[in-house]
XYZ file of N, CA, C and O in Angstrom:
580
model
N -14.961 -42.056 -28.021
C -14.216 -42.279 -29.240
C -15.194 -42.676 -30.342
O -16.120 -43.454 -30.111
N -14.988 -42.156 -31.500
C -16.119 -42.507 -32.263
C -15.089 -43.707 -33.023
O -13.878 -43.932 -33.034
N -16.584 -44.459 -33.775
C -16.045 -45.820 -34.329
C -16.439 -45.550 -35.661
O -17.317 -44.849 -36.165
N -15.273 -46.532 -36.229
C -16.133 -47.031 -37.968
C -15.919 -48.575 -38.147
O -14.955 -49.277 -37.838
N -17.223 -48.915 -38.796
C -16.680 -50.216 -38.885
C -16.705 -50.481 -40.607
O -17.567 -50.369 -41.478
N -15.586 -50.801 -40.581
C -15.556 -50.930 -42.003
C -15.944 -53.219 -42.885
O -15.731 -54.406 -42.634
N -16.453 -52.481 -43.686
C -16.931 -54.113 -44.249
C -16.676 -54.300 -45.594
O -17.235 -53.710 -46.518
N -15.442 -55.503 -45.708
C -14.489 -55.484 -46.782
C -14.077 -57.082 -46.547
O -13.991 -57.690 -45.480
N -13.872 -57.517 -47.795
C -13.762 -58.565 -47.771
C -11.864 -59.336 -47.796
O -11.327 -60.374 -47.411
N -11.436 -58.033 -48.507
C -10.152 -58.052 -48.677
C -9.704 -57.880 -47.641
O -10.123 -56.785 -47.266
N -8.644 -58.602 -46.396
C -7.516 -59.095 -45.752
C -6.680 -57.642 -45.197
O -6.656 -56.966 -44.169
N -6.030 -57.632 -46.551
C -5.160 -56.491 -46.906
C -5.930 -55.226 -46.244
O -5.917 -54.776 -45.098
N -6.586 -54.845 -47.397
C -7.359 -53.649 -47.130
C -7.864 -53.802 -45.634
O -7.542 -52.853 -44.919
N -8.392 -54.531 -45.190
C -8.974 -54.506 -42.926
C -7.693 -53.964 -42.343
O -7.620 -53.058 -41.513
N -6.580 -54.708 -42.942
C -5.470 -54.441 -42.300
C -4.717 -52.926 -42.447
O -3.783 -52.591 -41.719
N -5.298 -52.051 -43.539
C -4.979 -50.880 -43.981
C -5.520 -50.236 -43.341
O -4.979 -49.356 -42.672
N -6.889 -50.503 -43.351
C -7.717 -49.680 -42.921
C -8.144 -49.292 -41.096
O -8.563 -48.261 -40.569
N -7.834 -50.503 -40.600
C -7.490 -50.529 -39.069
C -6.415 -49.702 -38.646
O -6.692 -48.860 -37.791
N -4.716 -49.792 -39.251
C -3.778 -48.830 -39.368
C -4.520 -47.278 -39.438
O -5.107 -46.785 -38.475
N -4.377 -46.637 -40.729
C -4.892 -45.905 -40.507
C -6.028 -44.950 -40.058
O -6.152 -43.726 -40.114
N -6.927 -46.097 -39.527
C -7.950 -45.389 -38.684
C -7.997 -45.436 -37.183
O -8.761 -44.716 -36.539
N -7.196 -46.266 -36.657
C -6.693 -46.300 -35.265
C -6.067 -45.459 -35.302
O -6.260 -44.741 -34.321
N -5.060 -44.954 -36.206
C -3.942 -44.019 -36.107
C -4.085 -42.523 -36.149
O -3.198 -41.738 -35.812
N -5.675 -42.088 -36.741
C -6.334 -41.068 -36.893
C -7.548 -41.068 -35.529
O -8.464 -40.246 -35.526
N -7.386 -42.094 -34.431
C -8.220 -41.831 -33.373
C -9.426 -42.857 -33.216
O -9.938 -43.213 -32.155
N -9.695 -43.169 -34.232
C -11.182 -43.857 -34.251
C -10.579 -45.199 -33.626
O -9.399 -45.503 -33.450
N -12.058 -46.098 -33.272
C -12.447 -46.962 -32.909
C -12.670 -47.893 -34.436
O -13.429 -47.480 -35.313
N -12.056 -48.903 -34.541
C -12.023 -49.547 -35.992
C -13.222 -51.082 -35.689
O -12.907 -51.669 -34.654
N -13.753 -51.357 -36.009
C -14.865 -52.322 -35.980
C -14.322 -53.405 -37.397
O -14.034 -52.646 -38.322
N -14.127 -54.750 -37.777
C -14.092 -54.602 -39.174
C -14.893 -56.166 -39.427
O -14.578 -57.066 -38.647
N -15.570 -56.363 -40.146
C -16.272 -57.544 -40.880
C -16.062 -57.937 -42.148
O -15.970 -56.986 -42.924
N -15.974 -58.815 -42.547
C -15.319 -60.063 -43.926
C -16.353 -59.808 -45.365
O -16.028 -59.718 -46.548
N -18.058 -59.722 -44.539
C -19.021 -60.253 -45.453
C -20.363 -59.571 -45.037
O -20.763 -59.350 -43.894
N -20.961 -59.291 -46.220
C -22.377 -58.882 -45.675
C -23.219 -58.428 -44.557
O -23.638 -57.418 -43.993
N -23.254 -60.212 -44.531
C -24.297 -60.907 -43.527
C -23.336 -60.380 -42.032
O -24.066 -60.166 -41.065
N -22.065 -60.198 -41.821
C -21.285 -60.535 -40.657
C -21.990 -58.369 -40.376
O -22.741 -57.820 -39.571
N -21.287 -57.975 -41.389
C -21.671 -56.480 -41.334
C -22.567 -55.873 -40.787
O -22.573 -54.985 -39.935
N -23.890 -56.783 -41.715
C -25.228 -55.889 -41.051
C -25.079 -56.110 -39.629
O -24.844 -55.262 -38.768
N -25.286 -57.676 -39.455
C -24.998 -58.264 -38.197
C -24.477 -56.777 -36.995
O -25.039 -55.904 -36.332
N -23.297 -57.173 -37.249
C -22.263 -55.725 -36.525
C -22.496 -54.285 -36.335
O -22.067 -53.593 -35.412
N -23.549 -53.765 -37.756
C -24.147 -52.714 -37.556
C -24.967 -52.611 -36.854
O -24.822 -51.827 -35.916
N -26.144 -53.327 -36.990
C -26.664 -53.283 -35.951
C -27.441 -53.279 -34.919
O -28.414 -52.710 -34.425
N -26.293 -54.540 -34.674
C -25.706 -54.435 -32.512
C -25.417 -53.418 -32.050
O -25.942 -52.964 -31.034
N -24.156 -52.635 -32.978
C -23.077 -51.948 -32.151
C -23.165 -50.955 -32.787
O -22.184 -50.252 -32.546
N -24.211 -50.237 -33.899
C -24.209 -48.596 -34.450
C -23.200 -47.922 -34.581
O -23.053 -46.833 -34.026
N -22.318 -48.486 -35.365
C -20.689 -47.099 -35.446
C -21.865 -45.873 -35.915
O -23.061 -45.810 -36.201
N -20.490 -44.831 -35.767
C -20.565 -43.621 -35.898
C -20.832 -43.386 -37.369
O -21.555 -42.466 -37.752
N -20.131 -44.379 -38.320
C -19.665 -44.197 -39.662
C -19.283 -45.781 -40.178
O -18.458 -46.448 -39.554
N -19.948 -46.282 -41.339
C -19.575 -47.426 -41.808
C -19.080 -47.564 -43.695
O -19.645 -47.345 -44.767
N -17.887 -47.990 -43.301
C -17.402 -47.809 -44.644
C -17.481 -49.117 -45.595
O -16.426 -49.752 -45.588
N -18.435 -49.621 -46.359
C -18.899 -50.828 -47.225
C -18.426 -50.495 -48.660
O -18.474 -49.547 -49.443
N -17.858 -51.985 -48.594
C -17.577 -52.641 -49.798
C -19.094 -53.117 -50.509
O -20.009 -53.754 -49.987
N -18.995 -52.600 -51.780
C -19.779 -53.076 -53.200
C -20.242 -54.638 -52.977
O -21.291 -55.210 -52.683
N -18.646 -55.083 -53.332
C -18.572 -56.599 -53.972
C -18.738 -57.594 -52.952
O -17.608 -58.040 -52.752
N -19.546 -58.164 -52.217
C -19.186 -58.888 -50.888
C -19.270 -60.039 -50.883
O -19.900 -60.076 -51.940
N -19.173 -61.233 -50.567
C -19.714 -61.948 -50.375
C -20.869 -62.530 -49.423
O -20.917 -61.939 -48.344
N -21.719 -63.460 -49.570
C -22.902 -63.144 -48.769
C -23.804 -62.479 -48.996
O -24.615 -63.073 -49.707
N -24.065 -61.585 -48.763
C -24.863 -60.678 -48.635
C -23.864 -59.231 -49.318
O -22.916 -58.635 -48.806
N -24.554 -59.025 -50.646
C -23.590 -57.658 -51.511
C -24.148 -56.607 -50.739
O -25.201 -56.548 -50.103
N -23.118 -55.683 -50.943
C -23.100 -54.122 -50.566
C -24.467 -53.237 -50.945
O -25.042 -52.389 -50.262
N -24.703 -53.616 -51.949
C -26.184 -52.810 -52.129
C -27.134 -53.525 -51.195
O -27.975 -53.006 -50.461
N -26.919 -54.513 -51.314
C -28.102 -55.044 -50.540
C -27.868 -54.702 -48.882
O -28.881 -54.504 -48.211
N -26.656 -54.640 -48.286
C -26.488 -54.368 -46.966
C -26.965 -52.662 -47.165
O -27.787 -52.457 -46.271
N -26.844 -51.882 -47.663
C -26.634 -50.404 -47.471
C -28.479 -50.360 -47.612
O -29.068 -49.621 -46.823
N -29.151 -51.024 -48.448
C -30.598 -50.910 -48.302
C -31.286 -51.243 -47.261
O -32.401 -50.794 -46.996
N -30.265 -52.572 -46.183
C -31.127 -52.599 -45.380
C -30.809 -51.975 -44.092
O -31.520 -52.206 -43.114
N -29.690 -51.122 -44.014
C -28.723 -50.595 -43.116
C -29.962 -48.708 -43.499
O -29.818 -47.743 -42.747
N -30.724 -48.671 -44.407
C -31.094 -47.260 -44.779
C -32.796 -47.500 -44.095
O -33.548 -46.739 -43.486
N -32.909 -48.791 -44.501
C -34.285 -49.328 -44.328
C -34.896 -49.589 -42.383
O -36.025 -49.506 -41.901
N -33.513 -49.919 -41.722
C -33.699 -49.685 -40.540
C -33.760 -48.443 -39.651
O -32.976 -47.495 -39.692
N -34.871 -48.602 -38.795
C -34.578 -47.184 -37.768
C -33.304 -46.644 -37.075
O -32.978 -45.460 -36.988
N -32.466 -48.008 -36.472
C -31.903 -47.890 -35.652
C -30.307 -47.403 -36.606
O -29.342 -46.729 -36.244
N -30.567 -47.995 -37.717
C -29.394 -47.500 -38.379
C -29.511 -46.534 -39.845
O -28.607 -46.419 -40.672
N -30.469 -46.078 -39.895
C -30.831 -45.153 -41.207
C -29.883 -43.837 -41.537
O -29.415 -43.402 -42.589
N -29.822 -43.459 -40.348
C -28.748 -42.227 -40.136
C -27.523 -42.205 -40.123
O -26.751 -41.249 -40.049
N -27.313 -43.443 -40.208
C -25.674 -43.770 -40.146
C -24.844 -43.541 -41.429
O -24.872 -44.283 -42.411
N -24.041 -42.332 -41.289
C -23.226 -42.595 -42.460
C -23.012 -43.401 -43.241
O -22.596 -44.309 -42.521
N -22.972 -43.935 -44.691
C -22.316 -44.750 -45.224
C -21.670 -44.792 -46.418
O -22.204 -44.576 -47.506
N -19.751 -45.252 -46.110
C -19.674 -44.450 -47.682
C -19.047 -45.733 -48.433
O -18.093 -46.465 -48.168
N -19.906 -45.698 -49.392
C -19.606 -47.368 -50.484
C -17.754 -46.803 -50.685
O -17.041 -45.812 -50.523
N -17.700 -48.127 -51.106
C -16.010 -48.279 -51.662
C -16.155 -49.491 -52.635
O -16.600 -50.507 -52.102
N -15.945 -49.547 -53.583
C -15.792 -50.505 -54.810
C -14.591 -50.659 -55.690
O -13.680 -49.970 -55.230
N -14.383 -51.032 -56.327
C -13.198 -51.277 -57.624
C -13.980 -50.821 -58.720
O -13.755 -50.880 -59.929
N -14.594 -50.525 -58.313
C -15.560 -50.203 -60.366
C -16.047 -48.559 -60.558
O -16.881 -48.012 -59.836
N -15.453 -48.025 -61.501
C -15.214 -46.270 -61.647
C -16.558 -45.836 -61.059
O -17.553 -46.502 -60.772
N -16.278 -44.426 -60.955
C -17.155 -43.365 -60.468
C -18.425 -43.444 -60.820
O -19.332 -42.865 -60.223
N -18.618 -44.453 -62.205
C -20.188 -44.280 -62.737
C -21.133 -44.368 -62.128
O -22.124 -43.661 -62.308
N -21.008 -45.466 -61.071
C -21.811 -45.743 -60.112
C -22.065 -45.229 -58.868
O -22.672 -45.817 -57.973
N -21.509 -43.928 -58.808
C -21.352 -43.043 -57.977
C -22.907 -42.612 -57.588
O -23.266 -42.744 -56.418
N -23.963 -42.015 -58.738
C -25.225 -41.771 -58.644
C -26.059 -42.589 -58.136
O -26.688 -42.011 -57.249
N -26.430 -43.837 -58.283
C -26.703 -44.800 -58.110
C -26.690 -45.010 -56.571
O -27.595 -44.716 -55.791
N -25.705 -45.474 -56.337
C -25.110 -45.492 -54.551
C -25.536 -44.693 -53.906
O -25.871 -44.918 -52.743
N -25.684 -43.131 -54.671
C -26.162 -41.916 -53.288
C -27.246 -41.808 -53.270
O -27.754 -41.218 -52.317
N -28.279 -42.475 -54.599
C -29.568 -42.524 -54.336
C -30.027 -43.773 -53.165
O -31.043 -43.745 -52.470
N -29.278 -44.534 -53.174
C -29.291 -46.073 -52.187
C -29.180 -45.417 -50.783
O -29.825 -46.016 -49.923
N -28.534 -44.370 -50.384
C -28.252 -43.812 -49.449
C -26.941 -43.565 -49.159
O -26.647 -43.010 -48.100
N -25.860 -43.998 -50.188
C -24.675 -43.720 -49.716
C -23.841 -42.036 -49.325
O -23.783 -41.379 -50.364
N -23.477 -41.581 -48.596
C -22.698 -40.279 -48.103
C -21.464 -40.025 -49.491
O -21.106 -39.095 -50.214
N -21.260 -40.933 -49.366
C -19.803 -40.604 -50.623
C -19.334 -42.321 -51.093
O -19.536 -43.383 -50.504
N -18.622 -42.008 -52.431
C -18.138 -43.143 -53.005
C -16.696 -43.002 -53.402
O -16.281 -42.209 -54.246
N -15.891 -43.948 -52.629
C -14.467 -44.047 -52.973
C -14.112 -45.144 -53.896
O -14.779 -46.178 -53.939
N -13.068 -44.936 -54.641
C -12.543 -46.302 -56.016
C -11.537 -46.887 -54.946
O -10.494 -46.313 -54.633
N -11.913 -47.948 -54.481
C -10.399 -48.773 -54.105
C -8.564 -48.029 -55.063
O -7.468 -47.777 -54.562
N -8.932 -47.951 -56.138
C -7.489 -47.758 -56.976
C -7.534 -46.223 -56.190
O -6.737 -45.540 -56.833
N -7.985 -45.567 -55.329
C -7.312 -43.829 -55.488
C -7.407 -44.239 -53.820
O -7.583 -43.213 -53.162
N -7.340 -45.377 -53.035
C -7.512 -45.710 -51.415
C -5.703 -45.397 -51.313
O -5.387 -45.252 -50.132
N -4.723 -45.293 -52.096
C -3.488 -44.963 -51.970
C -2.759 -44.239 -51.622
O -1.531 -44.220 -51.543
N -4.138 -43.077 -51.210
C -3.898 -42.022 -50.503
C -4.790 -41.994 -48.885
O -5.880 -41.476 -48.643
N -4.152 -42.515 -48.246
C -5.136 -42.663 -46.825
C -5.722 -41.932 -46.996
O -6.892 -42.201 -47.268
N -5.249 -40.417 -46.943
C -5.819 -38.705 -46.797
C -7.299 -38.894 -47.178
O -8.101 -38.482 -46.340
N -7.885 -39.544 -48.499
C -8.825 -39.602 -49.212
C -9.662 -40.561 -48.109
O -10.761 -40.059 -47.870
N -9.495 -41.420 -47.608
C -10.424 -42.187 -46.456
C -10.522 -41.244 -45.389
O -11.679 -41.127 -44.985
N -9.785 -40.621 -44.876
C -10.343 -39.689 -43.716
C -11.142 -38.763 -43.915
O -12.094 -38.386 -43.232
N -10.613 -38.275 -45.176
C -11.454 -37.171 -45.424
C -12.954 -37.569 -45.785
O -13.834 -36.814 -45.373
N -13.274 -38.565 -46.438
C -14.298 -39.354 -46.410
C -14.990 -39.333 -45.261
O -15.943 -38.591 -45.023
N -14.639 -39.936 -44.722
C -15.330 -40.022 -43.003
C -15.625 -39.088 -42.142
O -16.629 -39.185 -41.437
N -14.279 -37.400 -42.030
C -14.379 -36.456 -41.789
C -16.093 -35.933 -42.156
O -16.999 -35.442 -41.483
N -15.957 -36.275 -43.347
C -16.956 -35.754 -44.388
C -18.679 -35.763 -44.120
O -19.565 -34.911 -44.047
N -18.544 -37.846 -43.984
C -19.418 -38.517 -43.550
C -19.925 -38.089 -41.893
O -21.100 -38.192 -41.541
N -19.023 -37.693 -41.148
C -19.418 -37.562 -39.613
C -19.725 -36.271 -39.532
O -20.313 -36.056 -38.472
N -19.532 -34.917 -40.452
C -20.030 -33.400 -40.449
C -21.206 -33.461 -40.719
O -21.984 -33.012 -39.877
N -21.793 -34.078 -42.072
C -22.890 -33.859 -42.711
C -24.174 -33.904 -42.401
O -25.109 -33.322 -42.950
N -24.182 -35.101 -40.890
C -25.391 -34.863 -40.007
C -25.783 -33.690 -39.420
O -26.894 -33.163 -39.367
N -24.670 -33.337 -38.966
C -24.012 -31.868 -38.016
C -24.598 -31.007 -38.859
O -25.610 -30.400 -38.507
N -24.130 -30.863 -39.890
C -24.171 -29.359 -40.901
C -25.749 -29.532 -41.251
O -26.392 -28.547 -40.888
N -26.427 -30.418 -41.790
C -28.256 -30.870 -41.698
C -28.705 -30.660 -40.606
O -29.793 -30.128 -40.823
N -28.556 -30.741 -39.527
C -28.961 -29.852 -38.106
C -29.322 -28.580 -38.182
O -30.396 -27.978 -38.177
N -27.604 -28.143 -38.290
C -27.616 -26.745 -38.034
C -28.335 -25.858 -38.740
O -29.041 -24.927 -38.350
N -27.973 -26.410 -40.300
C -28.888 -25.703 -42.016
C -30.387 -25.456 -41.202
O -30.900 -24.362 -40.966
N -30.880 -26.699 -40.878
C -32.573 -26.642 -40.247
C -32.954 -25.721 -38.935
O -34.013 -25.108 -38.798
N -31.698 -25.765 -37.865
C -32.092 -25.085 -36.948
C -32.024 -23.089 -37.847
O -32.670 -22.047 -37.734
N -31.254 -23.409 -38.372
C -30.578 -21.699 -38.574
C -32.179 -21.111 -39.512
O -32.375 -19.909 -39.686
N -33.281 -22.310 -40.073
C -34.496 -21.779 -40.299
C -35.632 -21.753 -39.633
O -36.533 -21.042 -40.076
N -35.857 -22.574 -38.340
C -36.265 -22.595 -37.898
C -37.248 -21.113 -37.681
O -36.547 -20.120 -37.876
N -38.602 -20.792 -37.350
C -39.224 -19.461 -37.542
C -39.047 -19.353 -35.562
O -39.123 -20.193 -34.665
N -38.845 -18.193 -35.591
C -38.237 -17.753 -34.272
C -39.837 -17.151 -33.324
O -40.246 -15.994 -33.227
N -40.460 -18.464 -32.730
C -41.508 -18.412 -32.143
C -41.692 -17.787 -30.681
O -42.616 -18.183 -29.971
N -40.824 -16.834 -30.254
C -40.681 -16.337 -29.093
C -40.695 -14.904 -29.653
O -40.228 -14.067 -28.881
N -40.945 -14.647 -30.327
C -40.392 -13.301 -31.307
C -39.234 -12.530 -30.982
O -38.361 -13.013 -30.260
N -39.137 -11.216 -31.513
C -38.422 -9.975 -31.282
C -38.389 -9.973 -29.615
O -39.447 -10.241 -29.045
N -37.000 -9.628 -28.677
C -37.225 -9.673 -27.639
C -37.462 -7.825 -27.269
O -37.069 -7.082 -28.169
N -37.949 -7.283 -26.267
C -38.530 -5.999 -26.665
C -37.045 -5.449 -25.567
O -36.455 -6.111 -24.714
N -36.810 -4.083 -26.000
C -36.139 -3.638 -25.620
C -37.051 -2.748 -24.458
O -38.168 -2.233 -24.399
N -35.452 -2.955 -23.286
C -35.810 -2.308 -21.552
C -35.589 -0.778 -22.444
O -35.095 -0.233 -23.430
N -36.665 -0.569 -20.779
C -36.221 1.159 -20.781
C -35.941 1.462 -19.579
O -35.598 2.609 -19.295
């Protein structure tokens, strides 16, 4: 079962977000703050970690730098979620973030899965892009007669 652990400080929202991500299959992980987050990341490497901006403790930029900065977790999806518009959208994906959701448009679950959907292909599809160039070192196979 793949996991996400999501890191949010808001109550509400853990409680949303556990709903509908248990309910879509996953394994839900969830932490309050920062420091509890990285912590949680990682120990336990979800598949996909969905961080809050605003945190307490230890802020979201600062967890996602050091969540990019580690070996064990560099590869790990991560898609920021904030209250503060799209502007900061650039910013975040240079930090390493996969995608950026506005808390105000989270009203549509659809938009968190697809997020994550999103987040858990994109390793996949960077594979494949690289294997499909790979130079074919066995060459031409020769045809029997």
């Amino acid at each position: 079962m793949l996991s996400v652990l999501v890191i949010d400080d808001n109550v509400q929202l853990q409680i949303a977000f556990r709903k509908i991500l248990s309910g879509a299959g996953y394994a839900v992980q969830l932490a309050s703050d920062g420091e509890e987050g990285l912590r949680m990341a990682l120990d336990k490497t979800p598949d996909v970690i969905v961080l809050d901006m605003l945190l307490p403790k230890l802020g979201g930029v600062e967890v996602l730098r050091a969540l990019k900065r580690d070996p064990a977790t560099k590869k790990t999806p991560v898609i920021a979620l904030s209250g503060l518009p799209l502007s900061n959208e650039a910013k975040l994906r240079r930090e390493g973030a996969v995608s950026y959701l506005e808390k105000s448009k989270l009203e549509d679950s659809e938009a968190l899965l697809r997020a994550i959907d999103y987040a858990l292909l994109l390793p996949r599809y960077d594979e494949f892009s690289q294997e499909a160039f790979l130079p074919n070192v066995t060459g031409p196979e020769k045809p029997s007669k």
